Short mmCIF file of C-alpha atoms in Angstrom, two decimals:
data_model
loop_
_atom_site.label_atom_id
_atom_site.label_comp_id
_atom_site.label_asym_id
_atom_site.label_seq_id
_atom_site.Cartn_x
_atom_site.Cartn_y
_atom_site.Cartn_z
CA MET A 1 26.57 1.92 25.97
CA LYS A 2 27.16 5.72 24.81
CA SER A 3 25.25 7.26 22.95
CA SER A 4 26.04 10.12 20.48
CA LEU A 5 22.55 11.45 20.76
CA GLN A 6 21.56 14.42 22.42
CA PHE A 7 19.04 14.14 25.55
CA TYR A 8 16.82 16.13 27.52
CA GLY A 9 16.20 15.22 31.12
CA GLY A 10 17.51 11.43 30.29
CA MET A 11 15.51 11.35 26.92
CA PRO A 12 16.06 12.26 23.58
CA LEU A 13 15.27 15.74 22.30
CA PRO A 14 11.76 16.40 20.77
CA MET A 15 11.62 15.74 16.90
CA ARG A 16 8.26 17.07 15.85
CA VAL A 17 7.18 20.62 16.23
CA ILE A 18 3.98 21.94 15.45
CA ALA A 19 4.59 24.37 12.34
CA PRO A 20 4.52 28.24 13.08
CA GLY A 21 1.36 29.91 13.00
CA ARG A 22 -0.12 26.40 11.97
CA LEU A 23 -1.93 25.75 15.39
CA ALA A 24 -3.54 29.23 15.71
CA THR A 25 -5.08 29.17 12.10
CA LEU A 26 -6.19 25.71 12.47
CA ARG A 27 -8.03 26.30 15.82
CA GLU A 28 -9.50 29.39 14.51
CA GLN A 29 -11.06 27.34 11.62
CA ALA A 30 -12.72 24.83 14.13
CA GLY A 31 -14.12 27.77 16.51
CA LEU A 32 -12.40 26.95 19.70
CA SER A 33 -10.41 29.41 22.08
CA LYS A 34 -7.35 28.72 23.47
CA ALA A 35 -8.92 28.10 26.96
CA GLU A 36 -11.63 25.43 25.20
CA LEU A 37 -8.56 23.94 23.32
CA ALA A 38 -6.60 23.58 26.79
CA ARG A 39 -9.49 22.02 27.84
CA ARG A 40 -9.79 19.29 25.32
CA ILE A 41 -6.04 18.42 25.29
CA GLY A 42 -5.61 18.50 29.14
CA VAL A 43 -3.24 21.33 29.28
CA SER A 44 -3.36 24.69 30.78
CA THR A 45 -4.28 27.80 28.69
CA ARG A 46 -0.64 29.11 28.98
CA MET A 47 0.55 25.91 27.47
CA VAL A 48 -1.31 26.26 24.23
CA PHE A 49 0.14 29.94 24.09
CA PHE A 50 3.49 28.21 24.18
CA TYR A 51 2.25 25.51 21.80
CA GLU A 52 1.27 28.32 19.15
CA GLU A 53 4.40 30.72 19.82
CA GLY A 54 6.58 27.21 19.44
CA ARG A 55 8.06 27.91 22.69
CA HIS A 56 7.08 24.16 23.75
CA THR A 57 6.25 20.84 21.63
CA PRO A 58 3.53 18.69 22.63
CA THR A 59 4.00 15.13 23.42
CA PRO A 60 2.51 12.49 20.75
CA GLN A 61 -0.62 11.80 22.76
CA ARG A 62 -1.35 15.60 23.38
CA LEU A 63 -0.48 16.40 19.46
CA GLN A 64 -2.96 13.23 19.07
CA LYS A 65 -5.37 14.78 21.27
CA MET A 66 -5.20 18.13 19.12
CA ALA A 67 -5.56 16.86 15.86
CA GLU A 68 -8.73 15.49 17.10
CA ALA A 69 -10.02 18.37 18.83
CA LEU A 70 -9.12 20.37 15.68
CA ARG A 71 -10.81 17.65 13.41
CA CYS A 72 -7.69 17.45 11.20
CA ASP A 73 -4.53 14.93 10.53
CA VAL A 74 -1.50 15.50 12.44
CA GLU A 75 0.49 16.01 9.71
CA GLU A 76 -1.52 19.36 9.41
CA LEU A 77 -0.37 20.48 12.70
CA THR A 78 3.22 19.43 11.63
CA GLY A 79 3.46 20.72 8.16
CA VAL A 80 4.72 17.19 6.73
CA ARG A 81 2.60 15.95 4.16
CA ARG A 82 1.33 12.70 3.08
CA GLY A 83 3.94 10.96 1.17
CA GLU A 84 7.13 12.26 3.08
CA GLU A 85 6.73 11.13 6.44
CA GLY A 86 9.30 9.88 8.09
CA LEU A 87 9.67 6.96 10.78
CA VAL A 88 9.20 9.41 13.44
CA ASP A 89 5.97 11.04 12.32
CA LEU A 90 4.25 7.31 12.13
CA ARG A 91 5.14 7.38 15.80
CA PHE A 92 4.09 10.71 16.58
CA ALA A 93 0.71 10.32 14.25
CA ALA A 94 0.09 7.04 16.62
CA GLY A 95 0.76 9.11 19.51
CA LEU A 96 3.47 6.96 20.95
CA THR A 97 6.24 8.24 23.13
CA LEU A 98 9.82 6.51 22.40
CA ASP A 99 9.24 4.89 25.84
CA GLN A 100 5.63 3.53 24.80
CA ALA A 101 6.53 2.08 21.35
CA VAL A 102 9.63 0.27 22.87
CA GLU A 103 7.47 -1.11 25.25
CA LEU A 104 5.36 -2.53 22.96
CA LEU A 105 8.17 -3.66 20.34
CA ARG A 106 9.66 -5.39 23.15
CA ARG A 107 6.87 -7.57 23.08
CA THR A 108 7.73 -8.69 19.52
CA THR A 109 10.48 -11.38 18.78
CA VAL A 110 12.30 -8.91 16.41
CA GLY A 111 11.97 -6.31 19.40
CA ARG A 112 13.91 -8.91 21.83
CA ASP A 113 16.24 -10.11 19.19
CA LEU A 114 17.31 -6.67 18.29
CA HIS A 115 17.64 -5.45 21.98
CA LEU A 116 15.32 -2.16 21.30
CA SER A 117 15.70 0.54 23.82
CA ALA A 118 14.61 4.57 23.50
CA PRO A 119 18.19 5.30 22.48
CA ARG A 120 18.22 2.79 19.60
CA LEU A 121 14.69 3.71 18.32
CA SER A 122 15.74 7.47 18.57
CA ALA A 123 18.53 6.60 16.54
CA LEU A 124 16.70 4.77 14.09
CA GLU A 125 14.27 7.42 13.58
CA GLN A 126 16.96 10.08 13.58
CA GLY A 127 18.86 8.41 10.67
CA HIS A 128 22.28 8.00 12.53
CA PRO A 129 24.04 4.54 12.89
CA VAL A 130 22.44 1.94 14.96
CA LEU A 131 24.77 -0.16 17.10
CA GLY A 132 23.97 -3.17 18.81
CA ARG A 133 23.88 -7.05 18.57
CA ASN A 134 21.58 -8.38 15.38
CA TRP A 135 21.81 -4.66 14.10
CA GLY A 136 24.02 -5.80 11.19
CA ASP A 137 21.96 -8.95 10.45
CA ARG A 138 19.45 -7.54 7.54
CA ASP A 139 17.53 -10.58 7.98
CA VAL A 140 16.62 -9.79 11.61
CA VAL A 141 16.06 -5.76 11.02
CA GLY A 142 13.87 -6.66 8.04
CA ARG A 143 11.51 -8.32 10.31
CA LEU A 144 11.17 -4.56 11.88
CA PRO A 145 9.21 -2.75 9.60
CA ALA A 146 6.27 -5.55 9.83
CA ALA A 147 6.37 -4.87 13.76
CA LEU A 148 6.49 -1.02 13.57
CA ALA A 149 3.56 -1.29 11.27
CA LYS A 150 1.33 -2.89 13.63
CA ILE A 151 2.05 -0.78 16.66
CA TYR A 152 1.62 2.29 14.35
CA GLY A 153 -1.69 1.18 12.77
CA VAL A 154 -0.18 1.41 9.27
CA PRO A 155 0.38 -0.41 6.43
CA VAL A 156 4.09 -2.24 6.06
CA ARG A 157 4.78 -0.58 2.80
CA MET A 158 4.21 2.97 4.91
CA VAL A 159 6.86 2.34 7.18
CA VAL A 160 9.20 1.13 4.11
CA ASP A 161 9.12 4.44 2.64
CA ALA A 162 9.27 6.18 5.46
CA TRP A 163 12.39 4.08 6.53
CA MET A 164 13.85 5.13 3.17
CA ARG A 165 12.96 8.79 3.51
CA THR A 166 14.90 8.56 7.24
CA ARG A 167 17.93 6.66 6.35
CA PRO A 168 18.60 7.57 2.48
CA ASN A 169 21.66 5.79 2.08
CA GLU A 170 20.72 2.56 3.81
CA PRO A 171 19.57 -0.63 1.40
CA THR A 172 15.63 -1.04 2.17
CA PRO A 173 14.94 -3.09 5.35
CA VAL A 174 12.54 -5.56 3.02
CA ARG A 175 13.83 -7.65 0.07
CA PRO A 176 11.92 -9.91 -2.17
CA ARG A 177 12.31 -13.66 -1.35
CA HIS A 178 14.34 -15.58 -4.08
CA ARG A 179 11.98 -17.96 -5.95
CA ARG A 180 12.53 -21.68 -6.46
CA ARG A 181 14.24 -22.46 -9.42
CA LYS A 182 12.29 -23.12 -12.48
CA GLY A 183 11.09 -26.66 -12.49
CA ALA A 184 11.88 -26.97 -9.03
CA SER A 185 8.80 -28.22 -7.19
CA GLY A 186 6.12 -26.98 -4.78
CA PRO A 187 2.31 -27.13 -3.49
CA ALA A 188 1.00 -24.89 -6.44
CA ASP A 189 3.14 -26.79 -9.10
CA ALA A 190 1.90 -30.11 -7.62
CA ALA A 191 -1.38 -29.03 -7.73
CA TRP A 192 -1.39 -27.65 -11.28
CA ARG A 193 0.27 -30.81 -12.76
CA SER A 194 -2.12 -33.21 -11.23
CA LEU A 195 -4.80 -31.77 -13.37
CA ASN A 196 -5.84 -32.76 -16.76
CA GLU A 197 -6.09 -30.19 -19.50
CA ARG A 198 -9.84 -29.58 -19.05
CA GLN A 199 -9.29 -28.73 -15.87
CA ARG A 200 -6.15 -26.52 -16.29
CA VAL A 201 -8.38 -24.78 -18.91
CA TYR A 202 -10.95 -24.20 -16.51
CA LEU A 203 -9.00 -22.93 -13.79
CA GLY A 204 -6.98 -20.65 -16.17
CA GLU A 205 -10.16 -19.43 -17.54
CA VAL A 206 -11.65 -18.38 -13.93
CA LEU A 207 -8.40 -16.47 -13.32
CA ARG A 208 -8.51 -14.48 -16.08
CA ASP A 209 -12.33 -13.73 -15.24
CA GLU A 210 -11.51 -12.72 -11.96
CA ARG A 211 -8.93 -10.20 -13.19
CA MET A 212 -11.42 -8.59 -15.54
CA THR A 213 -13.56 -8.19 -13.14
CA GLU A 214 -11.28 -6.56 -10.54
CA THR A 215 -10.38 -4.14 -13.50
CA GLU A 216 -13.86 -3.13 -13.74
CA MET A 217 -14.12 -2.75 -10.07
CA TRP A 218 -11.41 -0.37 -10.38
CA MET A 219 -12.85 1.56 -13.07
CA ARG A 220 -16.10 1.67 -11.43
CA ARG A 221 -14.16 3.62 -8.14
CA VAL A 222 -12.36 5.80 -10.73
CA HIS A 223 -15.62 6.91 -11.79
CA HIS A 224 -16.93 7.17 -8.17
CA LEU A 225 -19.35 4.39 -8.94
CA PRO A 226 -20.81 2.06 -5.75
CA VAL A 227 -18.26 -0.86 -5.77
CA LEU A 228 -18.89 -4.47 -4.45
CA ARG A 229 -16.71 -5.70 -1.73
CA PRO A 230 -13.98 -8.13 -3.06
CA ALA A 231 -15.34 -11.21 -0.83
CA GLU A 232 -18.67 -10.43 -3.21
CA TRP A 233 -17.28 -9.69 -6.83
CA ARG A 234 -14.74 -12.53 -6.37
CA LYS A 235 -17.95 -14.70 -6.64
CA LEU A 236 -17.89 -14.92 -10.42
CA PRO A 237 -21.03 -15.88 -12.48
CA LEU A 238 -20.89 -18.92 -13.83
CA ALA A 239 -24.25 -20.15 -15.33
CA LEU A 240 -27.81 -19.82 -14.92
CA HIS A 241 -30.44 -22.53 -14.60
CA ALA A 242 -32.32 -21.86 -17.64
CA PRO A 243 -32.38 -22.76 -21.18
CA ALA A 244 -29.33 -20.60 -22.84
CA ARG A 245 -31.64 -20.18 -25.73
CA VAL A 246 -33.57 -17.54 -23.27
CA VAL A 247 -30.81 -16.69 -20.75
CA GLY A 248 -27.69 -16.90 -23.22
CA TYR A 249 -24.27 -17.51 -21.96
CA THR A 250 -22.39 -16.02 -19.12
CA ARG A 251 -19.18 -14.29 -19.84
CA LEU A 252 -17.20 -17.00 -18.16
CA GLN A 253 -19.25 -19.74 -20.26
CA GLU A 254 -18.64 -17.73 -23.51
CA ARG A 255 -14.70 -18.21 -22.74
CA LEU A 256 -15.02 -21.86 -21.84
CA ARG A 257 -16.75 -22.36 -25.02
CA SER A 258 -13.85 -20.39 -27.17
CA ASN A 259 -11.82 -22.87 -25.54
CA GLY A 260 -13.78 -25.77 -26.69
CA VAL A 261 -14.35 -27.37 -22.80
CA HIS A 262 -17.37 -25.74 -21.92
CA ASP A 263 -19.84 -28.11 -19.44
CA PRO A 264 -23.43 -27.53 -19.15
CA GLY A 265 -24.33 -26.00 -15.94
CA ALA A 266 -21.62 -25.96 -12.77
CA GLY A 267 -20.40 -29.14 -14.83
CA ALA A 268 -18.16 -32.14 -13.73
CA THR A 269 -14.93 -30.04 -14.28
CA VAL A 270 -15.92 -27.42 -11.59
CA HIS A 271 -16.82 -29.99 -9.14
CA ALA A 272 -13.55 -31.97 -9.91
CA LEU A 273 -11.53 -28.75 -8.85
CA GLU A 274 -14.11 -28.09 -6.12
CA ARG A 275 -13.19 -31.33 -4.23
CA ARG A 276 -9.31 -30.48 -4.86
CA GLY A 277 -9.70 -27.07 -3.17
CA LEU A 278 -9.18 -25.00 -5.80
CA LEU A 279 -12.62 -23.52 -6.38
CA ILE A 280 -15.54 -22.63 -4.35
CA THR A 281 -19.12 -22.77 -5.87
CA SER A 282 -22.46 -21.06 -4.81
CA THR A 283 -25.73 -20.17 -5.67
CA ASP A 284 -28.03 -17.29 -5.41
CA VAL A 285 -31.16 -16.07 -6.83
CA VAL A 286 -31.47 -13.16 -9.78
CA HIS A 287 -33.70 -11.77 -11.67
CA HIS A 288 -33.60 -12.17 -15.69
CA PRO A 289 -35.78 -10.01 -18.03
CA THR A 290 -37.00 -12.75 -19.88
CA ALA A 291 -37.03 -15.73 -17.63
CA GLY A 292 -37.63 -14.19 -14.52
CA GLU A 293 -36.20 -15.62 -11.15
CA VAL A 294 -33.37 -18.15 -11.93
CA THR A 295 -30.65 -19.78 -9.76
CA ARG A 296 -27.22 -18.50 -10.47
CA VAL A 297 -24.27 -20.57 -10.07
CA ARG A 298 -21.11 -18.40 -8.88
CA VAL A 299 -17.68 -20.40 -8.63
CA GLU A 300 -14.66 -18.50 -6.60
CA MET A 301 -11.12 -19.27 -6.41
CA THR A 302 -9.05 -20.10 -3.37
CA LYS A 303 -6.13 -18.99 -2.80
CA GLN A 304 -4.63 -22.35 -3.34
CA GLY A 305 -6.44 -22.10 -6.54
CA ARG A 306 -5.40 -19.07 -7.96
CA ALA A 307 -1.64 -20.05 -6.78
CA ALA A 308 -1.46 -23.10 -8.87
CA ALA A 309 -3.00 -21.13 -11.82
CA ARG A 310 -0.33 -18.58 -11.42
CA ALA A 311 1.91 -21.65 -11.65
CA GLY A 312 0.70 -23.16 -14.45
CA LEU A 313 0.79 -20.10 -16.34
CA GLY A 314 4.35 -19.19 -15.33
CA GLU A 315 3.19 -16.16 -13.73
CA PRO A 316 4.78 -14.30 -10.45
CA ALA A 317 3.63 -15.77 -7.38
CA GLU A 318 1.35 -13.25 -5.45
CA GLN A 319 2.60 -10.45 -3.78
CA GLN A 320 4.08 -11.29 -0.45
CA PRO A 321 1.66 -9.38 2.53
CA HIS A 322 5.17 -7.63 3.64
CA MET A 323 6.19 -6.52 0.47
CA PRO A 324 5.86 -2.88 -0.12
CA LEU A 325 5.55 -3.17 -3.99
CA LEU A 326 2.87 -1.63 -6.49
CA SER A 327 0.31 -3.04 -8.91
CA GLU A 328 1.43 -3.48 -12.47
CA TRP A 329 -1.03 -0.24 -13.22
CA LEU A 330 0.65 1.91 -10.44
CA TRP A 331 4.07 0.85 -11.84
CA GLY A 332 3.26 1.45 -15.13
CA VAL A 333 2.86 4.83 -14.05
CA MET A 334 5.74 5.25 -12.67
CA ALA A 335 7.59 3.86 -15.73
CA ARG A 336 5.67 6.95 -17.74
CA VAL A 337 6.65 9.64 -15.51
CA ALA A 338 9.86 8.80 -15.84
CA ALA A 339 10.10 8.32 -19.72
CA ALA A 340 8.77 11.55 -19.77
CA GLY A 341 12.29 12.57 -18.90
CA PRO A 342 13.85 15.96 -17.11
CA ASP A 343 10.79 18.21 -18.17
CA GLY A 344 8.35 15.67 -16.42
CA LEU A 345 4.90 14.68 -17.23
CA ASP A 346 2.26 17.06 -17.85
CA ARG A 347 -0.36 17.30 -15.04
CA ASP A 348 -3.04 16.52 -16.79
CA ALA A 349 -1.07 13.03 -18.35
CA LEU A 350 -2.37 11.68 -15.22
CA SER A 351 -5.89 11.04 -14.41
CA GLY A 352 -8.12 8.59 -12.10
CA ARG A 353 -6.82 7.56 -8.66
CA ALA A 354 -3.11 7.43 -9.69
CA PRO A 355 -2.02 10.73 -7.84
CA PHE A 356 -4.15 9.50 -4.41
CA TYR A 357 -1.76 6.35 -4.45
CA LEU A 358 1.54 7.81 -5.83
CA GLY A 359 1.61 11.90 -5.35
CA VAL A 360 3.01 13.90 -2.46
CA GLY A 361 0.47 15.60 -0.46
CA TYR A 362 -2.61 13.30 -1.54
CA LYS A 363 -4.76 11.08 0.57
CA SER A 364 -8.16 9.62 -0.18
CA ARG A 365 -11.50 11.28 1.08
CA SER A 366 -11.60 8.09 3.75
CA ALA A 367 -7.95 8.75 4.30
CA GLY A 368 -7.76 4.83 4.43
CA ARG A 369 -5.12 4.61 2.07
CA PRO A 370 -1.81 6.85 2.24
CA SER A 371 0.32 8.21 -0.94
CA ARG A 372 3.27 6.30 -1.36
CA GLY A 373 5.10 10.35 -2.15
CA PHE A 374 6.61 8.60 -5.06
CA ILE A 375 5.83 11.23 -7.64
CA ASP A 376 5.55 14.95 -7.10
CA GLU A 377 3.97 18.26 -8.87
CA VAL A 378 6.55 20.40 -9.76
CA PRO A 379 6.45 24.07 -10.74
CA VAL A 380 6.92 25.21 -13.93
CA LEU A 381 8.12 28.86 -14.20
CA ALA A 382 7.61 31.28 -16.93
CA THR A 383 10.77 32.07 -19.06
CA ASP A 384 11.62 35.25 -17.06
CA GLY A 385 10.55 33.50 -13.92
CA SER A 386 8.15 36.04 -12.94
CA HIS A 387 5.05 33.09 -12.14
CA ILE A 388 4.13 29.67 -12.62
CA VAL A 389 2.89 28.52 -15.48
CA GLY A 390 1.94 25.05 -14.89
CA TYR A 391 2.85 21.79 -13.38
CA ARG A 392 4.46 18.40 -14.05
CA TRP A 393 5.02 15.17 -12.61
CA LYS A 394 8.66 13.71 -11.95
CA LEU A 395 9.72 11.10 -9.81
CA THR A 396 10.73 12.22 -6.09
CA PRO A 397 14.11 10.93 -4.37
CA VAL A 398 12.39 8.02 -2.68
CA GLY A 399 10.29 7.35 -5.31
CA LEU A 400 13.32 6.93 -7.75
CA ARG A 401 15.28 4.64 -4.85
CA HIS A 402 11.93 2.15 -4.55
CA ALA A 403 12.31 1.74 -8.25
CA ALA A 404 15.95 1.07 -8.12
CA GLU A 405 15.64 -1.21 -4.99
CA TYR A 406 13.00 -3.40 -6.84
CA LEU A 407 13.56 -2.55 -10.24
CA ASP A 408 14.41 -6.52 -10.90
CA GLU A 409 11.69 -8.02 -9.09
CA TYR A 410 9.22 -5.56 -10.95
CA ARG A 411 10.67 -6.45 -14.24
CA ARG A 412 10.30 -10.29 -13.23
CA ARG A 413 6.33 -9.30 -12.45
CA TYR A 414 5.55 -6.83 -14.93
CA PRO A 415 7.47 -7.83 -17.95
CA ARG A 416 5.34 -6.04 -20.20
CA VAL A 417 6.02 -2.70 -18.94
CA ASP A 418 8.57 -0.64 -20.49
CA ALA A 419 11.05 0.04 -17.75
CA THR A 420 14.04 1.22 -19.79
CA VAL A 421 14.11 4.52 -18.61
CA VAL A 422 13.55 3.66 -15.19
CA ALA A 423 16.68 1.62 -15.03
CA ALA A 424 18.77 3.95 -16.84
CA LEU A 425 17.74 6.70 -14.05
CA ALA A 426 18.68 3.92 -11.45
CA ASP A 427 21.74 3.39 -12.89
CA GLU A 428 22.54 7.08 -12.53
CA HIS A 429 21.65 7.62 -8.83
CA SER A 430 23.63 4.28 -7.73
#
């Protein structure tokens, strides 16, 4: 099959170059000479000179080695900010050539179904039409982001976002699965219906307590306080083996007492839910200021228990692992930015970690969670245009596209978030 791509030596032309002057600056900051950098990345000193002059483009592997030698990210060399990556940037950051990426993808079912080749992957990265068997089948193509995420070592949501930036005129490749009709039977619904009223109250309150604890962990993270691992904080305190007049009641016990269904200790209700595989109980020993060392009973929801509680309370199922959706909190931030109108939201109106998760150019200190690039700080000029007087947050094109693509799903999942303005903007740009 002929391709409309330009080729150099039988392969697509290089698509990422080092930003002019950036390599020399980073090399000097790292205290490395051209010769030392050349030694570390396995090229000649003359080639480093060519790199710095923009006369040659390093391969993805050498670009990766260069970033390691300079102790920086690949995007610092290419000038691509976090939240602006395209598909080719993800491959370069992973240190893979087209041939290497294709070889890995051909080992997957979707890679074989799409008959992936270097020209086809290059066309995908350049935003060109990709021709071939199954490329018109959205169900097949929709499986490709997960395969790309695996070989690039990034979350699926990062691939989907990069896909939308690279191919702005196409629908997003990953779509929500349609839920069963209301009233349709399923394992979670059946599990909930099998419970008596008391057991349902218990399971619902455990779910609510888990959410409260999750919010507390998030607040601790915002204020840079130590945060327990999810495997630990999900074990919720249920009871202390000591007289209540001495140690009082746990938060979960108080919630159960307010519903008039509290059992002393772990209780028969908890044990019944545990036998059904909906909860897990465990014990440890803690120090109480009055009672001294006491045994504490903790309860943890299983995946089945969480699904049953959600089904019984009429809530959406948990997000599918491959879905690139935001949490309710971040979706609310997007709605706030949209509601601010054409002028944007004041820079200081967003506090905490929201910019690190949504803002272009942001990344966490650990660099573990990539920014989505859905909002950006836009400069506000003085009346005479002579200088910048401030910055305001606005939705980026990919942020608006994301909101438009998944608006119905967000409304279903997070009905409390007012997305009226987001919907209006999505209609204007559709």
